[in-house]
Amino acid sequence: MLKNLVYSALFAGLAAGIIVAALTILMLVPLLLEAELYETGQLIHFGDVTAAMPDIHAEHDWARNGLTALFAATIYIGFAFVMVAVMAFAQEKGVQITTRSGILWGLAGYASFQLAPAMGMPPELPGMIAAEITQRQIWMIGTILATTVGIASIVFGKNWAHWGVGLVILAIPHVIGAPHPEAFGGTVPPELAAEFAGRSLAVGAVGWIALGVLSAYFWLRENR
Amino acid sequence: MTTATHSDAKTDSNLVSIVFAAFLGLSVLFIAGFASSATLHDTAHDMRHAIGFACH
Protein backbone atom coordinates (compact mmCIF):
# COMPACT_ATOMS: atom_id res chain seq x y z
CA MET A 1 0.00 0.00 0.00
CA LEU A 2 2.62 2.55 1.07
CA LYS A 3 4.84 1.75 -1.93
CA ASN A 4 1.87 2.27 -4.31
CA LEU A 5 0.96 5.55 -2.62
CA VAL A 6 4.53 6.87 -2.80
CA TYR A 7 5.12 5.85 -6.41
CA SER A 8 1.82 7.17 -7.75
CA ALA A 9 2.23 10.47 -5.85
CA LEU A 10 5.80 10.93 -7.10
CA PHE A 11 4.91 10.19 -10.73
CA ALA A 12 1.70 12.24 -10.76
CA GLY A 13 3.25 15.17 -8.86
CA LEU A 14 6.32 15.29 -11.06
CA ALA A 15 4.33 15.14 -14.31
CA ALA A 16 1.84 17.81 -13.21
CA GLY A 17 4.73 19.86 -11.78
CA ILE A 18 6.48 19.89 -15.17
CA ILE A 19 3.29 21.16 -16.87
CA VAL A 20 2.86 23.86 -14.21
CA ALA A 21 6.55 24.84 -14.35
CA ALA A 22 6.31 25.42 -18.12
CA LEU A 23 3.08 27.44 -17.84
CA THR A 24 4.43 29.44 -14.88
CA ILE A 25 7.65 30.38 -16.66
CA LEU A 26 5.81 31.31 -19.88
CA MET A 27 2.71 33.04 -18.45
CA LEU A 28 3.47 34.22 -14.90
CA VAL A 29 7.18 34.90 -14.48
CA PRO A 30 7.22 37.73 -17.10
CA LEU A 31 4.52 39.53 -15.06
CA LEU A 32 6.45 38.93 -11.80
CA LEU A 33 9.59 40.38 -13.37
CA GLU A 34 7.70 43.41 -14.67
CA ALA A 35 6.17 43.97 -11.24
CA GLU A 36 9.64 43.94 -9.71
CA LEU A 37 10.62 46.85 -12.00
CA TYR A 38 7.84 48.85 -10.31
CA GLU A 39 8.71 47.48 -6.87
CA THR A 40 12.31 48.69 -7.23
CA GLY A 41 11.25 52.02 -8.72
CA GLN A 42 12.79 51.48 -12.17
CA LEU A 43 9.29 51.97 -13.58
CA ILE A 44 6.61 54.21 -12.06
CA HIS A 45 2.97 54.21 -13.08
CA PHE A 46 1.61 57.21 -11.16
CA GLY A 47 1.71 60.75 -12.41
CA ASP A 48 2.08 62.05 -15.93
CA VAL A 49 0.61 59.45 -18.28
CA THR A 50 1.85 61.30 -21.33
CA ALA A 51 5.49 61.02 -20.25
CA ALA A 52 7.42 58.49 -22.31
CA MET A 53 8.01 55.20 -20.46
CA PRO A 54 11.67 54.33 -20.07
CA ASP A 55 12.46 51.45 -22.38
CA ILE A 56 13.17 48.89 -19.66
CA HIS A 57 12.23 45.25 -20.08
CA ALA A 58 12.78 42.40 -17.69
CA GLU A 59 14.73 39.45 -19.04
CA HIS A 60 14.29 35.83 -18.03
CA ASP A 61 16.89 34.67 -15.52
CA TRP A 62 17.26 30.96 -16.26
CA ALA A 63 18.90 30.06 -12.96
CA ARG A 64 15.89 31.62 -11.24
CA ASN A 65 13.54 29.78 -13.61
CA GLY A 66 15.33 26.57 -12.67
CA LEU A 67 14.44 27.15 -9.02
CA THR A 68 10.85 27.92 -10.03
CA ALA A 69 10.66 24.60 -11.92
CA LEU A 70 12.21 22.78 -8.94
CA PHE A 71 9.63 24.24 -6.56
CA ALA A 72 6.77 23.66 -9.01
CA ALA A 73 7.68 19.96 -8.97
CA THR A 74 8.16 19.94 -5.17
CA ILE A 75 4.87 21.67 -4.42
CA TYR A 76 2.91 19.51 -6.87
CA ILE A 77 4.50 16.36 -5.42
CA GLY A 78 3.22 17.62 -2.06
CA PHE A 79 -0.26 18.18 -3.54
CA ALA A 80 -0.05 14.72 -5.17
CA PHE A 81 0.69 12.96 -1.86
CA VAL A 82 -2.40 14.56 -0.34
CA MET A 83 -4.49 13.81 -3.47
CA VAL A 84 -3.46 10.15 -3.73
CA ALA A 85 -3.89 9.63 0.03
CA VAL A 86 -7.43 11.03 -0.07
CA MET A 87 -8.24 8.97 -3.20
CA ALA A 88 -6.94 5.80 -1.49
CA PHE A 89 -9.00 6.58 1.60
CA ALA A 90 -12.13 7.11 -0.52
CA GLN A 91 -11.46 3.83 -2.30
CA GLU A 92 -11.21 2.03 1.05
CA LYS A 93 -14.66 3.45 1.79
CA GLY A 94 -16.04 2.03 -1.45
CA VAL A 95 -15.73 5.04 -3.80
CA GLN A 96 -14.67 3.99 -7.30
CA ILE A 97 -11.69 5.93 -8.67
CA THR A 98 -11.37 6.36 -12.45
CA THR A 99 -9.12 8.57 -14.57
CA ARG A 100 -12.27 10.35 -15.73
CA SER A 101 -13.40 11.09 -12.15
CA GLY A 102 -9.82 12.31 -11.64
CA ILE A 103 -10.92 15.52 -13.41
CA LEU A 104 -13.45 16.14 -10.62
CA TRP A 105 -10.91 15.26 -7.92
CA GLY A 106 -8.55 17.78 -9.51
CA LEU A 107 -11.23 20.49 -9.64
CA ALA A 108 -12.09 19.86 -5.98
CA GLY A 109 -8.41 20.21 -5.01
CA TYR A 110 -8.21 23.39 -7.11
CA ALA A 111 -11.25 24.84 -5.33
CA SER A 112 -9.77 24.03 -1.90
CA PHE A 113 -6.17 25.09 -2.42
CA GLN A 114 -6.46 27.98 -4.88
CA LEU A 115 -9.93 29.18 -5.85
CA ALA A 116 -11.46 29.56 -2.37
CA PRO A 117 -8.35 31.20 -0.85
CA ALA A 118 -8.20 33.55 -3.88
CA MET A 119 -11.68 34.88 -3.01
CA GLY A 120 -10.17 36.56 0.07
CA MET A 121 -6.54 36.82 -0.97
CA PRO A 122 -6.13 37.11 -4.74
CA PRO A 123 -2.76 35.93 -6.07
CA GLU A 124 -0.36 38.81 -5.46
CA LEU A 125 2.51 40.41 -7.30
CA PRO A 126 5.63 41.67 -5.49
CA GLY A 127 5.20 45.28 -4.39
CA MET A 128 1.54 44.96 -3.46
CA ILE A 129 0.29 46.00 -0.04
CA ALA A 130 -1.16 43.20 2.08
CA ALA A 131 -2.03 42.42 5.68
CA GLU A 132 0.43 40.82 8.09
CA ILE A 133 1.76 37.52 6.73
CA THR A 134 0.99 35.21 9.69
CA GLN A 135 -2.67 36.30 9.79
CA ARG A 136 -3.01 35.70 6.06
CA GLN A 137 -1.42 32.25 6.34
CA ILE A 138 -3.79 31.30 9.17
CA TRP A 139 -6.82 32.44 7.13
CA MET A 140 -5.51 30.58 4.10
CA ILE A 141 -4.89 27.26 5.92
CA GLY A 142 -8.32 27.56 7.59
CA THR A 143 -9.94 28.21 4.20
CA ILE A 144 -8.20 25.21 2.61
CA LEU A 145 -9.39 22.94 5.45
CA ALA A 146 -12.94 24.31 5.49
CA THR A 147 -13.30 24.06 1.70
CA THR A 148 -11.98 20.48 1.66
CA VAL A 149 -14.31 19.35 4.45
CA GLY A 150 -17.26 21.28 2.95
CA ILE A 151 -16.82 19.78 -0.53
CA ALA A 152 -16.37 16.25 0.89
CA SER A 153 -19.51 16.66 2.98
CA ILE A 154 -21.52 17.73 -0.10
CA VAL A 155 -20.05 15.13 -2.49
CA PHE A 156 -20.19 12.13 -0.13
CA GLY A 157 -23.12 13.28 2.02
CA LYS A 158 -26.29 11.23 1.79
CA ASN A 159 -28.97 13.60 3.00
CA TRP A 160 -29.91 17.26 3.39
CA ALA A 161 -28.24 17.51 6.80
CA HIS A 162 -24.83 16.56 5.32
CA TRP A 163 -25.31 18.87 2.33
CA GLY A 164 -26.45 21.76 4.51
CA VAL A 165 -23.55 21.39 6.93
CA GLY A 166 -21.18 21.22 3.93
CA LEU A 167 -22.50 24.51 2.54
CA VAL A 168 -22.20 26.23 5.93
CA ILE A 169 -18.60 25.01 6.36
CA LEU A 170 -17.78 26.23 2.82
CA ALA A 171 -19.13 29.69 3.66
CA ILE A 172 -17.50 30.17 7.10
CA PRO A 173 -14.07 31.50 5.94
CA HIS A 174 -15.77 34.03 3.66
CA VAL A 175 -18.19 35.15 6.38
CA ILE A 176 -15.21 35.71 8.70
CA GLY A 177 -13.36 37.40 5.83
CA ALA A 178 -9.67 37.46 4.92
CA PRO A 179 -7.30 39.88 6.65
CA HIS A 180 -6.87 43.00 4.52
CA PRO A 181 -4.41 45.90 4.74
CA GLU A 182 -5.65 49.09 6.42
CA ALA A 183 -4.77 51.17 3.39
CA PHE A 184 -3.92 50.55 -0.25
CA GLY A 185 -0.98 52.06 -2.06
CA GLY A 186 1.09 49.39 -3.78
CA THR A 187 3.64 50.22 -6.45
CA VAL A 188 2.25 47.78 -9.03
CA PRO A 189 -0.23 48.94 -11.71
CA PRO A 190 -3.69 47.43 -11.05
CA GLU A 191 -3.90 46.30 -14.69
CA LEU A 192 -0.78 44.18 -14.21
CA ALA A 193 -2.06 42.78 -10.90
CA ALA A 194 -5.42 41.84 -12.44
CA GLU A 195 -3.75 40.09 -15.35
CA PHE A 196 -1.52 38.17 -12.94
CA ALA A 197 -4.45 37.09 -10.75
CA GLY A 198 -6.40 35.84 -13.77
CA ARG A 199 -3.46 33.98 -15.25
CA SER A 200 -2.44 32.48 -11.91
CA LEU A 201 -5.93 31.03 -11.39
CA ALA A 202 -6.01 29.68 -14.95
CA VAL A 203 -2.58 28.03 -14.61
CA GLY A 204 -3.71 26.57 -11.27
CA ALA A 205 -6.86 25.12 -12.87
CA VAL A 206 -4.83 23.41 -15.60
CA GLY A 207 -2.28 22.12 -13.07
CA TRP A 208 -4.92 20.71 -10.69
CA ILE A 209 -6.99 19.02 -13.41
CA ALA A 210 -3.78 17.43 -14.71
CA LEU A 211 -2.88 16.42 -11.14
CA GLY A 212 -6.29 14.80 -10.54
CA VAL A 213 -6.21 12.80 -13.78
CA LEU A 214 -2.55 11.77 -13.36
CA SER A 215 -3.04 10.81 -9.68
CA ALA A 216 -5.99 8.57 -10.60
CA TYR A 217 -4.08 7.12 -13.56
CA PHE A 218 -0.91 6.24 -11.60
CA TRP A 219 -2.87 5.07 -8.54
CA LEU A 220 -4.91 2.66 -10.69
CA ARG A 221 -1.77 1.54 -12.54
CA GLU A 222 0.21 0.86 -9.35
CA ASN A 223 -2.70 -1.15 -7.94
CA ARG A 224 -3.34 -3.26 -11.01
CA MET B 1 -13.19 -15.49 11.69
CA THR B 2 -9.56 -15.74 10.67
CA THR B 3 -10.40 -14.04 7.37
CA ALA B 4 -12.16 -11.18 9.13
CA THR B 5 -9.23 -10.59 11.49
CA HIS B 6 -6.80 -10.68 8.58
CA SER B 7 -8.90 -8.20 6.63
CA ASP B 8 -9.20 -5.86 9.66
CA ALA B 9 -5.44 -5.87 10.11
CA LYS B 10 -4.98 -5.08 6.41
CA THR B 11 -7.44 -2.17 6.59
CA ASP B 12 -5.58 -0.82 9.64
CA SER B 13 -2.19 -0.99 7.94
CA ASN B 14 -3.68 0.63 4.82
CA LEU B 15 -5.02 3.44 6.97
CA VAL B 16 -1.61 3.97 8.57
CA SER B 17 -0.03 4.18 5.09
CA ILE B 18 -2.68 6.65 3.92
CA VAL B 19 -2.22 8.91 6.96
CA PHE B 20 1.56 8.73 6.56
CA ALA B 21 1.35 9.69 2.85
CA ALA B 22 -0.98 12.61 3.61
CA PHE B 23 1.31 13.78 6.43
CA LEU B 24 4.34 13.58 4.12
CA GLY B 25 2.54 15.67 1.46
CA LEU B 26 1.41 18.31 3.95
CA SER B 27 4.94 18.57 5.41
CA VAL B 28 6.38 19.16 1.94
CA LEU B 29 3.71 21.81 1.29
CA PHE B 30 4.30 23.52 4.61
CA ILE B 31 8.07 23.77 4.06
CA ALA B 32 7.89 24.78 0.38
CA GLY B 33 4.79 26.97 0.67
CA PHE B 34 4.59 28.49 4.14
CA ALA B 35 7.87 28.27 6.09
CA SER B 36 9.27 31.74 6.64
CA SER B 37 13.03 30.99 6.45
CA ALA B 38 14.66 33.70 4.30
CA THR B 39 16.57 31.24 2.13
CA LEU B 40 13.45 29.17 1.48
CA HIS B 41 11.46 32.32 0.78
CA ASP B 42 13.98 33.55 -1.78
CA THR B 43 14.32 30.25 -3.65
CA ALA B 44 10.60 29.43 -3.63
CA HIS B 45 9.59 33.08 -4.24
CA ASP B 46 8.26 32.98 -7.81
CA MET B 47 6.43 29.69 -7.32
CA ARG B 48 4.76 30.88 -4.09
CA HIS B 49 3.47 33.93 -5.97
CA ALA B 50 2.40 31.77 -8.91
CA ILE B 51 0.13 29.54 -6.78
CA GLY B 52 -1.16 32.47 -4.75
CA PHE B 53 0.35 31.48 -1.39
CA ALA B 54 1.02 34.37 0.98
CA CYS B 55 4.63 35.36 0.42
CA HIS B 56 5.71 38.68 1.91
CSV table of C-alpha atoms in Angstrom, one decimal:
chain,number,residue,atom,x,y,z
A,1,MET,CA,0.0,0.0,0.0
A,2,LEU,CA,2.6,2.6,1.1
A,3,LYS,CA,4.8,1.7,-1.9
A,4,ASN,CA,1.9,2.3,-4.3
A,5,LEU,CA,1.0,5.5,-2.6
A,6,VAL,CA,4.5,6.9,-2.8
A,7,TYR,CA,5.1,5.8,-6.4
A,8,SER,CA,1.8,7.2,-7.8
A,9,ALA,CA,2.2,10.5,-5.9
A,10,LEU,CA,5.8,10.9,-7.1
A,11,PHE,CA,4.9,10.2,-10.7
A,12,ALA,CA,1.7,12.2,-10.8
A,13,GLY,CA,3.2,15.2,-8.9
A,14,LEU,CA,6.3,15.3,-11.1
A,15,ALA,CA,4.3,15.1,-14.3
A,16,ALA,CA,1.8,17.8,-13.2
A,17,GLY,CA,4.7,19.9,-11.8
A,18,ILE,CA,6.5,19.9,-15.2
A,19,ILE,CA,3.3,21.2,-16.9
A,20,VAL,CA,2.9,23.9,-14.2
A,21,ALA,CA,6.5,24.8,-14.4
A,22,ALA,CA,6.3,25.4,-18.1
A,23,LEU,CA,3.1,27.4,-17.8
A,24,THR,CA,4.4,29.4,-14.9
A,25,ILE,CA,7.7,30.4,-16.7
A,26,LEU,CA,5.8,31.3,-19.9
A,27,MET,CA,2.7,33.0,-18.4
A,28,LEU,CA,3.5,34.2,-14.9
A,29,VAL,CA,7.2,34.9,-14.5
A,30,PRO,CA,7.2,37.7,-17.1
A,31,LEU,CA,4.5,39.5,-15.1
A,32,LEU,CA,6.5,38.9,-11.8
A,33,LEU,CA,9.6,40.4,-13.4
A,34,GLU,CA,7.7,43.4,-14.7
A,35,ALA,CA,6.2,44.0,-11.2
A,36,GLU,CA,9.6,43.9,-9.7
A,37,LEU,CA,10.6,46.8,-12.0
A,38,TYR,CA,7.8,48.8,-10.3
A,39,GLU,CA,8.7,47.5,-6.9
A,40,THR,CA,12.3,48.7,-7.2
A,41,GLY,CA,11.2,52.0,-8.7
A,42,GLN,CA,12.8,51.5,-12.2
A,43,LEU,CA,9.3,52.0,-13.6
A,44,ILE,CA,6.6,54.2,-12.1
A,45,HIS,CA,3.0,54.2,-13.1
A,46,PHE,CA,1.6,57.2,-11.2
A,47,GLY,CA,1.7,60.7,-12.4
A,48,ASP,CA,2.1,62.1,-15.9
A,49,VAL,CA,0.6,59.5,-18.3
A,50,THR,CA,1.8,61.3,-21.3
A,51,ALA,CA,5.5,61.0,-20.3
A,52,ALA,CA,7.4,58.5,-22.3
A,53,MET,CA,8.0,55.2,-20.5
A,54,PRO,CA,11.7,54.3,-20.1
A,55,ASP,CA,12.5,51.4,-22.4
A,56,ILE,CA,13.2,48.9,-19.7
A,57,HIS,CA,12.2,45.3,-20.1
A,58,ALA,CA,12.8,42.4,-17.7
A,59,GLU,CA,14.7,39.4,-19.0
A,60,HIS,CA,14.3,35.8,-18.0
A,61,ASP,CA,16.9,34.7,-15.5
A,62,TRP,CA,17.3,31.0,-16.3
A,63,ALA,CA,18.9,30.1,-13.0
A,64,ARG,CA,15.9,31.6,-11.2
A,65,ASN,CA,13.5,29.8,-13.6
A,66,GLY,CA,15.3,26.6,-12.7
A,67,LEU,CA,14.4,27.1,-9.0
A,68,THR,CA,10.8,27.9,-10.0
A,69,ALA,CA,10.7,24.6,-11.9
A,70,LEU,CA,12.2,22.8,-8.9
A,71,PHE,CA,9.6,24.2,-6.6
A,72,ALA,CA,6.8,23.7,-9.0
A,73,ALA,CA,7.7,20.0,-9.0
A,74,THR,CA,8.2,19.9,-5.2
A,75,ILE,CA,4.9,21.7,-4.4
A,76,TYR,CA,2.9,19.5,-6.9
A,77,ILE,CA,4.5,16.4,-5.4
A,78,GLY,CA,3.2,17.6,-2.1
A,79,PHE,CA,-0.3,18.2,-3.5
A,80,ALA,CA,-0.1,14.7,-5.2
A,81,PHE,CA,0.7,13.0,-1.9
A,82,VAL,CA,-2.4,14.6,-0.3
A,83,MET,CA,-4.5,13.8,-3.5
A,84,VAL,CA,-3.5,10.1,-3.7
A,85,ALA,CA,-3.9,9.6,0.0
A,86,VAL,CA,-7.4,11.0,-0.1
A,87,MET,CA,-8.2,9.0,-3.2
A,88,ALA,CA,-6.9,5.8,-1.5
A,89,PHE,CA,-9.0,6.6,1.6
A,90,ALA,CA,-12.1,7.1,-0.5
A,91,GLN,CA,-11.5,3.8,-2.3
A,92,GLU,CA,-11.2,2.0,1.1
A,93,LYS,CA,-14.7,3.5,1.8
A,94,GLY,CA,-16.0,2.0,-1.5
A,95,VAL,CA,-15.7,5.0,-3.8
A,96,GLN,CA,-14.7,4.0,-7.3
A,97,ILE,CA,-11.7,5.9,-8.7
A,98,THR,CA,-11.4,6.4,-12.5
A,99,THR,CA,-9.1,8.6,-14.6
A,100,ARG,CA,-12.3,10.4,-15.7
A,101,SER,CA,-13.4,11.1,-12.2
A,102,GLY,CA,-9.8,12.3,-11.6
A,103,ILE,CA,-10.9,15.5,-13.4
A,104,LEU,CA,-13.5,16.1,-10.6
A,105,TRP,CA,-10.9,15.3,-7.9
A,106,GLY,CA,-8.6,17.8,-9.5
A,107,LEU,CA,-11.2,20.5,-9.6
A,108,ALA,CA,-12.1,19.9,-6.0
A,109,GLY,CA,-8.4,20.2,-5.0
A,110,TYR,CA,-8.2,23.4,-7.1
A,111,ALA,CA,-11.3,24.8,-5.3
A,112,SER,CA,-9.8,24.0,-1.9
A,113,PHE,CA,-6.2,25.1,-2.4
A,114,GLN,CA,-6.5,28.0,-4.9
A,115,LEU,CA,-9.9,29.2,-5.8
A,116,ALA,CA,-11.5,29.6,-2.4
A,117,PRO,CA,-8.3,31.2,-0.8
A,118,ALA,CA,-8.2,33.6,-3.9
A,119,MET,CA,-11.7,34.9,-3.0
A,120,GLY,CA,-10.2,36.6,0.1
A,121,MET,CA,-6.5,36.8,-1.0
A,122,PRO,CA,-6.1,37.1,-4.7
A,123,PRO,CA,-2.8,35.9,-6.1
A,124,GLU,CA,-0.4,38.8,-5.5
A,125,LEU,CA,2.5,40.4,-7.3
A,126,PRO,CA,5.6,41.7,-5.5
A,127,GLY,CA,5.2,45.3,-4.4
A,128,MET,CA,1.5,45.0,-3.5
A,129,ILE,CA,0.3,46.0,0.0
A,130,ALA,CA,-1.2,43.2,2.1
A,131,ALA,CA,-2.0,42.4,5.7
A,132,GLU,CA,0.4,40.8,8.1
A,133,ILE,CA,1.8,37.5,6.7
A,134,THR,CA,1.0,35.2,9.7
A,135,GLN,CA,-2.7,36.3,9.8
A,136,ARG,CA,-3.0,35.7,6.1
A,137,GLN,CA,-1.4,32.3,6.3
A,138,ILE,CA,-3.8,31.3,9.2
A,139,TRP,CA,-6.8,32.4,7.1
A,140,MET,CA,-5.5,30.6,4.1
A,141,ILE,CA,-4.9,27.3,5.9
A,142,GLY,CA,-8.3,27.6,7.6
A,143,THR,CA,-9.9,28.2,4.2
A,144,ILE,CA,-8.2,25.2,2.6
A,145,LEU,CA,-9.4,22.9,5.4
A,146,ALA,CA,-12.9,24.3,5.5
A,147,THR,CA,-13.3,24.1,1.7
A,148,THR,CA,-12.0,20.5,1.7
A,149,VAL,CA,-14.3,19.4,4.4
A,150,GLY,CA,-17.3,21.3,2.9
A,151,ILE,CA,-16.8,19.8,-0.5
A,152,ALA,CA,-16.4,16.3,0.9
A,153,SER,CA,-19.5,16.7,3.0
A,154,ILE,CA,-21.5,17.7,-0.1
A,155,VAL,CA,-20.1,15.1,-2.5
A,156,PHE,CA,-20.2,12.1,-0.1
A,157,GLY,CA,-23.1,13.3,2.0
A,158,LYS,CA,-26.3,11.2,1.8
A,159,ASN,CA,-29.0,13.6,3.0
A,160,TRP,CA,-29.9,17.3,3.4
A,161,ALA,CA,-28.2,17.5,6.8
A,162,HIS,CA,-24.8,16.6,5.3
A,163,TRP,CA,-25.3,18.9,2.3
A,164,GLY,CA,-26.5,21.8,4.5
A,165,VAL,CA,-23.5,21.4,6.9
A,166,GLY,CA,-21.2,21.2,3.9
A,167,LEU,CA,-22.5,24.5,2.5
A,168,VAL,CA,-22.2,26.2,5.9
A,169,ILE,CA,-18.6,25.0,6.4
A,170,LEU,CA,-17.8,26.2,2.8
A,171,ALA,CA,-19.1,29.7,3.7
A,172,ILE,CA,-17.5,30.2,7.1
A,173,PRO,CA,-14.1,31.5,5.9
A,174,HIS,CA,-15.8,34.0,3.7
A,175,VAL,CA,-18.2,35.2,6.4
A,176,ILE,CA,-15.2,35.7,8.7
A,177,GLY,CA,-13.4,37.4,5.8
A,178,ALA,CA,-9.7,37.5,4.9
A,179,PRO,CA,-7.3,39.9,6.7
A,180,HIS,CA,-6.9,43.0,4.5
A,181,PRO,CA,-4.4,45.9,4.7
A,182,GLU,CA,-5.6,49.1,6.4
A,183,ALA,CA,-4.8,51.2,3.4
A,184,PHE,CA,-3.9,50.5,-0.2
A,185,GLY,CA,-1.0,52.1,-2.1
A,186,GLY,CA,1.1,49.4,-3.8
A,187,THR,CA,3.6,50.2,-6.4
A,188,VAL,CA,2.3,47.8,-9.0
A,189,PRO,CA,-0.2,48.9,-11.7
A,190,PRO,CA,-3.7,47.4,-11.0
A,191,GLU,CA,-3.9,46.3,-14.7
A,192,LEU,CA,-0.8,44.2,-14.2
A,193,ALA,CA,-2.1,42.8,-10.9
A,194,ALA,CA,-5.4,41.8,-12.4
A,195,GLU,CA,-3.7,40.1,-15.3
A,196,PHE,CA,-1.5,38.2,-12.9
A,197,ALA,CA,-4.4,37.1,-10.8
A,198,GLY,CA,-6.4,35.8,-13.8
A,199,ARG,CA,-3.5,34.0,-15.3
A,200,SER,CA,-2.4,32.5,-11.9
A,201,LEU,CA,-5.9,31.0,-11.4
A,202,ALA,CA,-6.0,29.7,-15.0
A,203,VAL,CA,-2.6,28.0,-14.6
A,204,GLY,CA,-3.7,26.6,-11.3
A,205,ALA,CA,-6.9,25.1,-12.9
A,206,VAL,CA,-4.8,23.4,-15.6
A,207,GLY,CA,-2.3,22.1,-13.1
A,208,TRP,CA,-4.9,20.7,-10.7
A,209,ILE,CA,-7.0,19.0,-13.4
A,210,ALA,CA,-3.8,17.4,-14.7
A,211,LEU,CA,-2.9,16.4,-11.1
A,212,GLY,CA,-6.3,14.8,-10.5
A,213,VAL,CA,-6.2,12.8,-13.8
A,214,LEU,CA,-2.6,11.8,-13.4
A,215,SER,CA,-3.0,10.8,-9.7
A,216,ALA,CA,-6.0,8.6,-10.6
A,217,TYR,CA,-4.1,7.1,-13.6
A,218,PHE,CA,-0.9,6.2,-11.6
A,219,TRP,CA,-2.9,5.1,-8.5
A,220,LEU,CA,-4.9,2.7,-10.7
A,221,ARG,CA,-1.8,1.5,-12.5
A,222,GLU,CA,0.2,0.9,-9.3
A,223,ASN,CA,-2.7,-1.2,-7.9
A,224,ARG,CA,-3.3,-3.3,-11.0
B,1,MET,CA,-13.2,-15.5,11.7
B,2,THR,CA,-9.6,-15.7,10.7
B,3,THR,CA,-10.4,-14.0,7.4
B,4,ALA,CA,-12.2,-11.2,9.1
B,5,THR,CA,-9.2,-10.6,11.5
B,6,HIS,CA,-6.8,-10.7,8.6
B,7,SER,CA,-8.9,-8.2,6.6
B,8,ASP,CA,-9.2,-5.9,9.7
B,9,ALA,CA,-5.4,-5.9,10.1
B,10,LYS,CA,-5.0,-5.1,6.4
B,11,THR,CA,-7.4,-2.2,6.6
B,12,ASP,CA,-5.6,-0.8,9.6
B,13,SER,CA,-2.2,-1.0,7.9
B,14,ASN,CA,-3.7,0.6,4.8
B,15,LEU,CA,-5.0,3.4,7.0
B,16,VAL,CA,-1.6,4.0,8.6
B,17,SER,CA,0.0,4.2,5.1
B,18,ILE,CA,-2.7,6.6,3.9
B,19,VAL,CA,-2.2,8.9,7.0
B,20,PHE,CA,1.6,8.7,6.6
B,21,ALA,CA,1.4,9.7,2.8
B,22,ALA,CA,-1.0,12.6,3.6
B,23,PHE,CA,1.3,13.8,6.4
B,24,LEU,CA,4.3,13.6,4.1
B,25,GLY,CA,2.5,15.7,1.5
B,26,LEU,CA,1.4,18.3,3.9
B,27,SER,CA,4.9,18.6,5.4
B,28,VAL,CA,6.4,19.2,1.9
B,29,LEU,CA,3.7,21.8,1.3
B,30,PHE,CA,4.3,23.5,4.6
B,31,ILE,CA,8.1,23.8,4.1
B,32,ALA,CA,7.9,24.8,0.4
B,33,GLY,CA,4.8,27.0,0.7
B,34,PHE,CA,4.6,28.5,4.1
B,35,ALA,CA,7.9,28.3,6.1
B,36,SER,CA,9.3,31.7,6.6
B,37,SER,CA,13.0,31.0,6.4
B,38,ALA,CA,14.7,33.7,4.3
B,39,THR,CA,16.6,31.2,2.1
B,40,LEU,CA,13.4,29.2,1.5
B,41,HIS,CA,11.5,32.3,0.8
B,42,ASP,CA,14.0,33.6,-1.8
B,43,THR,CA,14.3,30.3,-3.6
B,44,ALA,CA,10.6,29.4,-3.6
B,45,HIS,CA,9.6,33.1,-4.2
B,46,ASP,CA,8.3,33.0,-7.8
B,47,MET,CA,6.4,29.7,-7.3
B,48,ARG,CA,4.8,30.9,-4.1
B,49,HIS,CA,3.5,33.9,-6.0
B,50,ALA,CA,2.4,31.8,-8.9
B,51,ILE,CA,0.1,29.5,-6.8
B,52,GLY,CA,-1.2,32.5,-4.7
B,53,PHE,CA,0.4,31.5,-1.4
B,54,ALA,CA,1.0,34.4,1.0
B,55,CYS,CA,4.6,35.4,0.4
B,56,HIS,CA,5.7,38.7,1.9
